[in-house]
Coordinates of C-alpha atoms and ligand atoms in Angstrom, one line a residue:
S1 CA 9.2 17.1 -103.9
E2 CA 13.1 17.5 -103.0
V3 CA 13.6 13.8 -103.3
A4 CA 11.5 13.4 -106.3
T5 CA 13.9 16.2 -108.0
M6 CA 16.9 14.5 -107.1
M7 CA 16.0 11.3 -108.3
N8 CA 14.2 12.8 -111.4
I9 CA 10.9 11.2 -111.1
P10 CA 7.1 12.5 -110.8
V11 CA 6.4 13.7 -107.1
T12 CA 3.2 11.8 -107.3
Q13 CA 5.3 8.4 -107.3
I14 CA 6.9 9.4 -104.2
I15 CA 3.6 10.0 -102.6
S16 CA 2.3 6.9 -103.6
A17 CA 5.2 5.0 -102.5
C18 CA 4.9 6.2 -99.0
M19 CA 0.9 5.3 -99.2
S20 CA 2.1 1.7 -100.0
L21 CA 4.0 1.9 -96.8
G22 CA 0.9 3.2 -95.0
M23 CA 2.2 6.8 -94.8
M24 CA -0.1 9.9 -96.1
V25 CA 2.4 12.5 -96.8
T26 CA 2.0 15.9 -98.6
M27 CA 4.9 16.9 -101.2
N28 CA 6.2 19.5 -98.5
Q29 CA 6.3 16.9 -96.0
R30 CA 10.1 15.8 -94.8
L31 CA 10.7 12.3 -94.6
D32 CA 12.7 10.6 -91.9
A33 CA 16.1 8.8 -92.8
E34 CA 14.4 5.2 -92.5
T35 CA 11.6 6.1 -95.1
L36 CA 14.0 8.0 -97.1
S37 CA 16.1 4.7 -97.9
I38 CA 13.3 2.8 -98.5
V39 CA 11.5 5.0 -101.1
A40 CA 14.8 5.8 -102.7
D41 CA 15.6 1.6 -102.7
E42 CA 12.1 1.0 -104.9
F43 CA 13.2 3.6 -107.3
G44 CA 17.0 2.0 -107.5
Y45 CA 18.7 4.7 -105.7
D46 CA 21.0 4.1 -102.7
V47 CA 20.9 7.0 -99.8
E48 CA 23.9 8.3 -98.1
F49 CA 23.4 10.7 -95.3
I50 CA 25.8 13.2 -94.7
T51 CA 25.7 16.5 -92.2
S52 CA 23.1 18.7 -92.7
D53 CA 23.4 22.1 -93.7
L54 CA 22.9 23.3 -90.5
E55 CA 25.4 22.0 -88.9
D56 CA 27.8 22.9 -91.7
A57 CA 26.8 26.6 -90.6
I58 CA 28.5 26.1 -87.6
Q59 CA 32.4 26.3 -88.7
V60 CA 34.5 24.2 -86.3
D61 CA 38.2 24.7 -86.9
E62 CA 40.5 21.7 -86.4
D63 CA 42.9 22.8 -83.6
R64 CA 46.7 23.0 -84.5
E65 CA 48.8 20.8 -82.0
E66 CA 50.5 23.7 -80.4
D67 CA 47.3 25.5 -79.4
L68 CA 46.3 22.3 -77.3
V69 CA 47.0 22.2 -73.5
P70 CA 46.2 19.6 -70.9
R71 CA 42.8 19.3 -69.5
A72 CA 41.2 17.6 -66.5
P73 CA 39.5 13.9 -67.6
I74 CA 35.6 14.3 -67.3
V75 CA 34.4 11.2 -65.5
T76 CA 31.2 9.3 -64.8
V77 CA 30.2 7.0 -62.2
M78 CA 28.0 4.1 -62.9
G79 CA 27.2 1.0 -61.1
H80 CA 24.2 -1.2 -59.8
V81 CA 21.6 0.3 -57.6
D82 CA 23.0 0.7 -54.0
H83 CA 26.3 -0.2 -54.3
G84 CA 27.2 3.5 -53.5
K85 CA 27.5 5.7 -56.7
T86 CA 25.7 8.6 -54.9
S87 CA 27.8 8.1 -51.6
L88 CA 30.8 8.1 -53.7
L89 CA 29.8 11.4 -55.6
D90 CA 28.7 13.0 -52.4
Y91 CA 32.0 12.2 -50.6
V92 CA 34.2 13.7 -53.3
R93 CA 32.0 16.8 -53.4
H94 CA 32.1 17.3 -49.9
E95 CA 35.8 16.5 -49.3
N96 CA 37.3 17.9 -51.9
V97 CA 37.8 21.7 -51.6
I98 CA 39.8 23.7 -53.9
A99 CA 43.0 24.5 -52.0
G100 CA 42.7 27.8 -50.5
E101 CA 39.3 28.2 -51.1
S102 CA 36.7 27.7 -48.2
G103 CA 33.2 26.0 -48.5
G104 CA 32.6 22.7 -50.2
I105 CA 30.2 22.3 -53.3
T106 CA 26.6 23.3 -52.4
Q107 CA 24.9 23.6 -55.6
H108 CA 23.7 20.9 -57.8
I109 CA 24.4 21.9 -61.3
G110 CA 24.9 18.7 -62.6
A111 CA 28.6 18.4 -62.8
Y112 CA 31.4 19.4 -61.0
G113 CA 35.1 20.0 -60.6
V114 CA 37.4 18.9 -57.8
T115 CA 41.4 19.8 -57.4
L116 CA 43.1 17.2 -55.7
D117 CA 46.2 18.0 -53.1
N118 CA 48.5 18.0 -55.8
G119 CA 46.7 20.3 -58.0
Q120 CA 45.2 18.2 -60.6
K121 CA 41.7 18.3 -61.3
I122 CA 38.8 16.0 -62.3
T123 CA 35.5 17.0 -63.5
F124 CA 32.4 14.9 -62.5
L125 CA 29.4 14.4 -64.2
D126 CA 26.7 14.5 -61.2
T127 CA 24.1 12.2 -62.6
P128 CA 25.1 8.7 -61.7
G129 CA 24.2 5.8 -63.6
H130 CA 24.3 4.5 -67.2
E131 CA 21.1 5.6 -68.1
A132 CA 22.2 9.6 -68.3
F133 CA 25.4 8.6 -69.9
T134 CA 23.7 6.6 -72.6
A135 CA 20.8 9.3 -73.3
M136 CA 23.5 11.9 -73.8
R137 CA 25.3 9.4 -76.0
A138 CA 22.1 8.9 -78.1
R139 CA 22.2 12.4 -78.8
G140 CA 25.6 12.2 -80.3
A141 CA 27.4 13.8 -77.3
Q142 CA 30.3 11.9 -75.8
V143 CA 31.5 14.1 -73.2
T144 CA 32.7 11.4 -70.7
D145 CA 36.2 10.3 -70.9
M146 CA 36.4 7.9 -68.1
A147 CA 34.0 5.6 -66.1
I148 CA 34.2 4.8 -62.7
I149 CA 32.3 1.8 -61.8
V150 CA 31.1 1.1 -58.4
V151 CA 30.6 -2.3 -57.1
A152 CA 30.0 -3.4 -53.6
A153 CA 32.3 -5.7 -52.0
D154 CA 29.4 -7.1 -49.9
D155 CA 27.5 -7.8 -53.0
D156 CA 28.1 -9.4 -56.1
I157 CA 28.6 -8.3 -59.9
M158 CA 25.0 -7.5 -60.4
P159 CA 22.8 -7.2 -63.9
Q160 CA 23.6 -3.4 -63.8
T161 CA 27.1 -3.7 -63.0
K162 CA 27.6 -5.7 -66.1
E163 CA 25.3 -3.2 -68.1
A164 CA 27.7 0.0 -67.0
I165 CA 30.8 -2.3 -68.2
A166 CA 28.8 -2.9 -71.5
H167 CA 28.2 0.8 -72.0
A168 CA 31.6 2.3 -70.8
Q169 CA 33.1 -0.5 -73.4
A170 CA 31.0 0.4 -76.4
A171 CA 31.8 4.1 -75.8
G172 CA 35.6 3.2 -75.8
V173 CA 35.7 4.7 -72.5
P174 CA 38.3 3.3 -69.9
I175 CA 37.1 2.0 -66.7
V176 CA 38.3 2.5 -63.0
F177 CA 36.5 0.1 -60.6
A178 CA 35.7 1.4 -57.0
I179 CA 35.2 -1.7 -55.0
N180 CA 33.3 -0.2 -52.2
K181 CA 31.8 -0.7 -48.8
I182 CA 35.1 -2.2 -47.5
D183 CA 34.4 -1.2 -44.0
K184 CA 31.5 -3.6 -44.0
P185 CA 32.5 -6.8 -41.8
N186 CA 31.0 -9.1 -44.7
A187 CA 33.0 -7.0 -47.4
N188 CA 34.8 -9.5 -49.7
P189 CA 36.8 -7.4 -52.5
E190 CA 38.7 -10.4 -53.8
K191 CA 35.4 -12.1 -54.8
I192 CA 34.6 -9.2 -56.8
K193 CA 37.9 -9.3 -58.3
E194 CA 37.5 -12.8 -59.1
G195 CA 33.9 -12.1 -60.5
L196 CA 35.7 -9.4 -62.9
A197 CA 38.3 -11.9 -64.0
A198 CA 35.5 -14.5 -64.9
M199 CA 34.4 -11.9 -67.3
N200 CA 37.9 -11.4 -68.9
L201 CA 38.3 -7.9 -66.9
L202 CA 41.8 -8.4 -65.2
V203 CA 42.3 -5.7 -62.4
E204 CA 46.1 -4.8 -61.4
D205 CA 46.0 -7.1 -58.5
W206 CA 45.1 -9.8 -60.7
G207 CA 47.9 -9.2 -63.1
G208 CA 45.8 -7.2 -65.5
K209 CA 45.9 -3.7 -66.8
I210 CA 42.7 -2.0 -65.6
Q211 CA 42.8 0.0 -62.6
S212 CA 40.6 -0.6 -59.4
H213 CA 40.8 0.4 -55.9
D214 CA 39.2 -0.8 -52.6
I215 CA 37.1 2.0 -51.2
S216 CA 34.8 3.0 -48.6
A217 CA 32.5 5.7 -49.9
K218 CA 30.7 6.1 -46.4
V219 CA 34.0 6.5 -44.3
G220 CA 36.2 7.7 -47.1
T221 CA 38.8 5.2 -47.1
G222 CA 41.0 4.8 -50.4
V223 CA 38.9 7.3 -52.1
N224 CA 41.7 9.6 -52.6
E225 CA 44.0 6.8 -54.0
L226 CA 40.8 6.0 -56.4
L227 CA 41.0 9.4 -57.6
E228 CA 44.9 9.3 -58.3
K229 CA 44.0 6.3 -60.3
V230 CA 41.8 8.2 -62.3
L231 CA 44.5 10.5 -63.0
L232 CA 46.9 8.1 -63.9
E233 CA 44.4 6.7 -66.5
A234 CA 43.7 10.2 -67.7
E235 CA 47.6 10.7 -68.5
I236 CA 47.5 7.8 -70.8
L237 CA 44.7 9.4 -72.9
E238 CA 46.5 12.9 -73.1
L239 CA 43.4 14.8 -72.9
K240 CA 44.1 18.3 -74.4
A241 CA 42.0 21.1 -75.6
N242 CA 42.5 24.6 -77.1
P243 CA 41.4 27.2 -74.4
N244 CA 41.9 30.2 -77.3
K245 CA 38.8 30.0 -79.2
L246 CA 35.1 30.4 -79.4
A247 CA 33.7 28.0 -77.0
T248 CA 32.2 24.6 -77.8
G249 CA 30.8 21.7 -75.4
T250 CA 27.5 20.1 -74.4
V251 CA 24.5 20.6 -72.5
V252 CA 24.5 18.8 -69.2
E253 CA 20.9 19.8 -67.7
A254 CA 18.5 22.9 -68.0
F255 CA 15.6 23.8 -66.4
L256 CA 13.3 27.1 -65.6
D257 CA 13.9 28.9 -62.4
K258 CA 11.0 31.1 -61.4
G259 CA 13.2 34.2 -60.5
R260 CA 16.3 33.7 -62.9
G261 CA 14.7 32.6 -66.0
Y262 CA 16.2 29.5 -68.0
V263 CA 19.3 28.2 -66.2
S264 CA 21.6 25.7 -68.2
T265 CA 24.6 23.8 -66.9
V266 CA 26.9 23.1 -70.0
L267 CA 30.2 21.5 -70.1
V268 CA 32.9 23.5 -72.1
Q269 CA 34.9 21.1 -74.2
G270 CA 36.7 23.5 -76.1
G271 CA 37.8 27.1 -76.1
T272 CA 36.8 29.8 -73.3
L273 CA 33.1 30.8 -72.7
R274 CA 32.5 34.5 -71.4
I275 CA 29.8 36.6 -70.3
G276 CA 28.4 38.4 -73.1
D277 CA 29.0 35.7 -75.7
F278 CA 26.0 34.4 -78.2
V279 CA 25.2 30.9 -77.7
L280 CA 23.6 28.4 -79.6
A281 CA 22.5 25.3 -77.6
G282 CA 20.1 22.4 -79.5
R283 CA 17.0 24.7 -80.5
H284 CA 17.4 27.6 -77.9
S285 CA 20.1 30.4 -78.2
G286 CA 20.9 33.9 -76.4
K287 CA 23.4 36.1 -74.7
V288 CA 25.4 34.8 -71.5
K289 CA 24.1 37.1 -69.1
A290 CA 25.8 35.4 -65.9
M291 CA 27.9 32.3 -65.2
H292 CA 28.5 30.6 -61.9
D293 CA 30.3 27.7 -60.8
E294 CA 29.2 24.5 -59.0
R295 CA 30.1 26.6 -55.2
G296 CA 27.5 29.3 -56.5
K297 CA 30.4 32.0 -57.3
E298 CA 29.9 34.1 -60.3
I299 CA 32.5 33.9 -62.9
T300 CA 33.4 35.6 -65.9
S301 CA 35.0 32.8 -68.2
A302 CA 35.3 29.0 -68.3
G303 CA 38.0 27.1 -70.3
P304 CA 38.0 23.2 -71.2
A305 CA 36.3 20.8 -68.8
T306 CA 34.7 23.5 -66.6
P307 CA 31.1 22.7 -65.8
I308 CA 29.3 26.0 -65.6
S309 CA 25.6 27.1 -65.2
I310 CA 24.4 30.0 -67.4
L311 CA 21.5 32.6 -67.6
G312 CA 20.4 34.1 -70.5
L313 CA 19.3 31.3 -73.1
D314 CA 15.8 31.7 -74.4
G315 CA 14.4 28.1 -73.7
A316 CA 15.8 25.0 -71.7
P317 CA 18.1 22.9 -74.4
Q318 CA 18.1 19.5 -73.8
A319 CA 20.7 17.2 -71.8
G320 CA 23.4 16.1 -74.7
D321 CA 22.5 19.0 -77.0
K322 CA 25.8 20.6 -78.1
F323 CA 26.4 24.2 -77.9
N324 CA 28.2 26.8 -79.9
V325 CA 29.5 30.2 -79.6
F326 CA 28.7 32.6 -82.7
E327 CA 30.3 36.2 -83.7
D328 CA 27.0 37.3 -84.8
E329 CA 23.8 37.0 -82.7
R330 CA 21.6 36.6 -85.5
E331 CA 23.2 33.5 -87.0
A332 CA 22.5 31.8 -83.8
K333 CA 18.9 32.8 -83.8
Q334 CA 18.5 31.9 -87.2
I335 CA 19.8 28.2 -86.7
A336 CA 17.9 27.8 -83.5
A337 CA 14.5 28.9 -85.5
K338 CA 15.3 26.3 -88.2
R339 CA 16.1 23.6 -85.7
T340 CA 12.2 24.4 -83.8
Q341 CA 10.8 24.3 -87.3
L342 CA 12.2 20.8 -88.3
Q343 CA 11.6 19.6 -85.1
R344 CA 8.1 20.7 -85.4
E345 CA 7.7 19.4 -88.8
Q346 CA 9.2 15.9 -87.3
S347 CA 6.7 15.6 -84.4
V348 CA 3.8 16.1 -86.5
R349 CA 5.1 13.5 -88.7
T350 CA 6.0 11.0 -86.1
Q351 CA 2.8 11.4 -84.1
R352 CA 0.5 10.9 -87.4
H353 CA 2.6 8.0 -88.5
I354 CA 2.3 6.1 -85.1
T355 CA -1.3 7.0 -84.5
L356 CA -3.0 6.8 -87.9
D357 CA -1.4 4.0 -89.6
E358 CA 1.0 1.9 -87.5
I359 CA -1.0 1.7 -84.7
G360 CA -4.4 1.5 -86.2
R361 CA -3.1 -1.2 -88.7
R362 CA -1.7 -3.1 -85.9
I363 CA -4.7 -2.9 -83.5
A364 CA -6.7 -3.9 -86.4
L365 CA -4.6 -7.1 -86.5
G366 CA -5.7 -7.3 -82.9
E367 CA -2.1 -8.2 -81.8
F368 CA -1.0 -4.7 -80.8
K369 CA -1.3 -3.0 -77.5
E370 CA 0.4 0.3 -76.7
L371 CA 1.3 2.5 -73.7
N372 CA 1.1 6.1 -74.0
I373 CA 3.1 8.1 -71.4
I374 CA 3.2 11.7 -70.5
L375 CA 6.6 12.3 -68.6
K376 CA 7.4 15.2 -66.6
G377 CA 10.7 15.8 -64.5
D378 CA 12.6 18.4 -62.4
V379 CA 15.2 18.5 -64.6
D380 CA 16.2 17.7 -68.1
G381 CA 18.8 15.1 -67.5
S382 CA 16.3 12.8 -65.6
V383 CA 13.7 13.4 -68.5
E384 CA 16.1 12.1 -71.1
A385 CA 17.2 9.1 -68.8
L386 CA 13.9 7.8 -68.1
T387 CA 12.7 8.3 -72.0
D388 CA 15.8 6.5 -72.8
S389 CA 14.8 3.6 -70.5
F390 CA 11.2 3.5 -71.0
Q391 CA 11.4 3.0 -74.6
K392 CA 14.1 0.3 -74.2
L393 CA 11.0 -1.4 -72.6
S394 CA 9.2 -1.8 -75.7
T395 CA 8.9 -5.1 -76.9
E396 CA 7.2 -6.8 -80.0
E397 CA 4.0 -7.0 -78.3
I398 CA 3.6 -3.5 -76.3
Q399 CA 5.1 -0.1 -78.1
V400 CA 6.2 2.3 -75.2
N401 CA 5.2 5.7 -76.8
I402 CA 6.4 9.0 -75.0
I403 CA 3.8 11.4 -76.4
H404 CA 4.8 14.3 -74.3
K405 CA 7.6 15.0 -72.1
G406 CA 8.8 18.2 -70.6
V407 CA 10.7 20.1 -67.4
G408 CA 8.2 21.0 -64.9
A409 CA 5.2 20.3 -62.6
I410 CA 2.3 18.2 -63.9
T411 CA -0.3 20.8 -65.2
E412 CA -4.0 20.4 -66.3
S413 CA -3.2 20.5 -69.8
D414 CA -1.0 17.1 -69.4
V415 CA -3.7 15.5 -67.8
L416 CA -6.2 16.7 -70.7
L417 CA -3.8 15.4 -73.2
A418 CA -3.5 12.0 -71.2
S419 CA -6.9 11.8 -71.2
A420 CA -7.2 12.9 -75.0
S421 CA -4.8 10.0 -75.6
D422 CA -5.5 7.3 -73.2
A423 CA -2.0 8.0 -71.4
I424 CA -0.4 7.6 -67.9
I425 CA 1.7 10.6 -66.5
I426 CA 4.8 9.7 -64.6
G427 CA 6.4 12.5 -62.6
F428 CA 9.8 12.5 -61.5
N429 CA 10.7 14.9 -58.4
V430 CA 7.5 17.0 -59.5
R431 CA 3.9 16.9 -58.6
P432 CA 0.5 18.1 -60.0
M433 CA 0.1 21.5 -59.9
G434 CA -3.3 23.5 -59.5
N435 CA -6.5 21.6 -60.8
A436 CA -4.4 18.8 -62.2
N437 CA -5.2 16.4 -59.6
Q438 CA -8.8 17.3 -59.6
I439 CA -9.2 16.7 -63.3
A440 CA -7.2 13.5 -63.2
E441 CA -9.6 12.3 -60.8
R442 CA -12.4 13.1 -63.1
E443 CA -10.9 11.7 -66.1
E444 CA -9.7 8.6 -64.2
I445 CA -6.2 9.4 -65.3
D446 CA -3.3 7.5 -63.5
I447 CA -0.6 10.1 -62.4
R448 CA 2.4 8.3 -60.7
T449 CA 5.3 10.3 -59.0
Y450 CA 8.8 9.0 -58.3
S451 CA 12.0 10.2 -56.6
I452 CA 14.1 7.4 -57.8
I453 CA 14.6 6.3 -61.4
Y454 CA 15.0 2.5 -60.9
D455 CA 11.8 2.5 -58.8
A456 CA 9.7 4.3 -61.9
I457 CA 11.9 1.7 -64.4
N458 CA 10.6 -1.2 -62.3
D459 CA 7.3 -0.2 -61.9
L460 CA 6.5 0.3 -65.6
K461 CA 8.1 -3.1 -66.3
D462 CA 6.0 -4.7 -64.1
A463 CA 2.7 -2.8 -65.4
M464 CA 3.6 -3.8 -68.9
E465 CA 4.4 -7.7 -67.8
G466 CA 0.6 -7.4 -66.4
M467 CA -0.3 -6.3 -69.9
L468 CA 1.5 -8.9 -71.7
S469 CA -0.7 -11.5 -73.6
P470 CA -0.7 -14.8 -71.9
E471 CA 1.8 -17.3 -73.4
L472 CA 0.3 -20.2 -75.6
Ligands
GDP501 P1 23.6 3.9 -55.4 O1 22.2 3.7 -55.8 O2 24.5 3.5 -56.1 O3 23.8 5.9 -55.6 O4 23.9 3.8 -53.7 P2 23.9 4.7 -52.6 O5 25.0 5.7 -52.7 O6 22.7 5.6 -52.5 O7 24.3 3.7 -51.5 C1 23.2 2.9 -51.0 C2 23.3 2.5 -50.0 O8 24.7 2.0 -49.4 C3 23.2 3.7 -48.9 O9 22.5 3.2 -47.8 C4 24.7 3.9 -48.4 O10 24.5 4.7 -47.1 C5 25.2 2.6 -48.0 N1 26.6 2.8 -48.8 C6 27.1 3.7 -49.9 N2 28.7 3.3 -49.5 C7 28.9 2.7 -48.7 C8 30.1 2.3 -47.9 O11 31.3 2.5 -48.3 N3 29.9 1.8 -46.7 C9 28.6 1.4 -46.3 N4 28.9 0.7 -44.9 N5 27.7 1.6 -46.7 C10 27.7 2.6 -47.9

């Protein structure tokens, strides 16, 4: 009805325009962006999307140049599977200990900071791979300043190496190559550099501008020099932030801890976050009760480029959700409630749209197969990463639907939902709980659990290929 008023036509005409698109709508229903554009076009209008009033409610003042101070670069490690991303992150995590402080980084909070001997800092996002990077970006969160792309010197430039390069380039993020596994007798770093040159990526040794360093993530050879190159590249970017304002930033991951409640890791990008601040993150809000760094140490404030795990939110926000601090707790709560409502309306609509109209119509045409998935994981970051990857597997013939996803064990209700909607259940680092297995057996529901993202994606891909109609 709002759209009808704006275009000054009777609301019944909008409803019938929607019906002709195969959508049964009521006058109070919200339409998605695509539908809005199509409907408006029918009546000769163009739609221009501006930020919603919800976003407008969150005032972000421009920083003045004199308030800005240098901040640490935020780095993501990407590359082909088994080329050594995790090994590099682990080596840096264990070997780099803040000067004068004992003990390495013991907690996994989704991101961590290291300080080099010269006192300079780097913040690492602790979920390797471009899936997480892309999922965050898909939510509008660009937190990474730079990508380290790991290429194994005993292998080649592989498909995921190319993907990682493409993702970093699409995000406009500079790349530093880490040519890994040089401790291996059959390592040939020159071959990798030659391969990069063939892709028009000239590293410094080859007379180009792209930084690269030969390393062994296993032994540690060259890792410090690699990090120095990261800092050199960061200097060019002149990364700065204003620490003297209410904090803003992005959620890296969140989960429910039995004893402590919802634990969210956030990366502060501007301002300083303090205990007692009222935070709004995605659809959730709350007062920061406690903050811990990646060493498990309790802290009271966190400035720009600092990853921090916080307690006090009333739910688990999603990886990539932005967070803001409010002076007024009520305002944070109101926006959170409104976002929840919007999302509920949206999910009802999407489901009805896909199940009744779209799928029904295409199945009737006899050409459509769909794969429904319920996805459960241990942390939000991996759930988002898998969602993104699974959805990308959709083809003309097969639509991949993530009908439900969430953080936590696979429950009875997940199995029932799967049964009701003919779905398979995929668990990432989580298992069925209570009666879930029993009911799954009775209902003949396929539950698959994985601990490696790549395996989950590959299995699904194979299953889908099995489902494809034979080529004529
Ligand atoms: P990811 O899939 O990219 O995260 O790769 P991983 O870090 O899990 O490494 C894959 C395998 O390569 C593991 O068995 C590692 O021990 C091994 N690896 C990683 N880096 C090195 C290295 O520098 N030298 C050697 N010899 N092996 C390595």
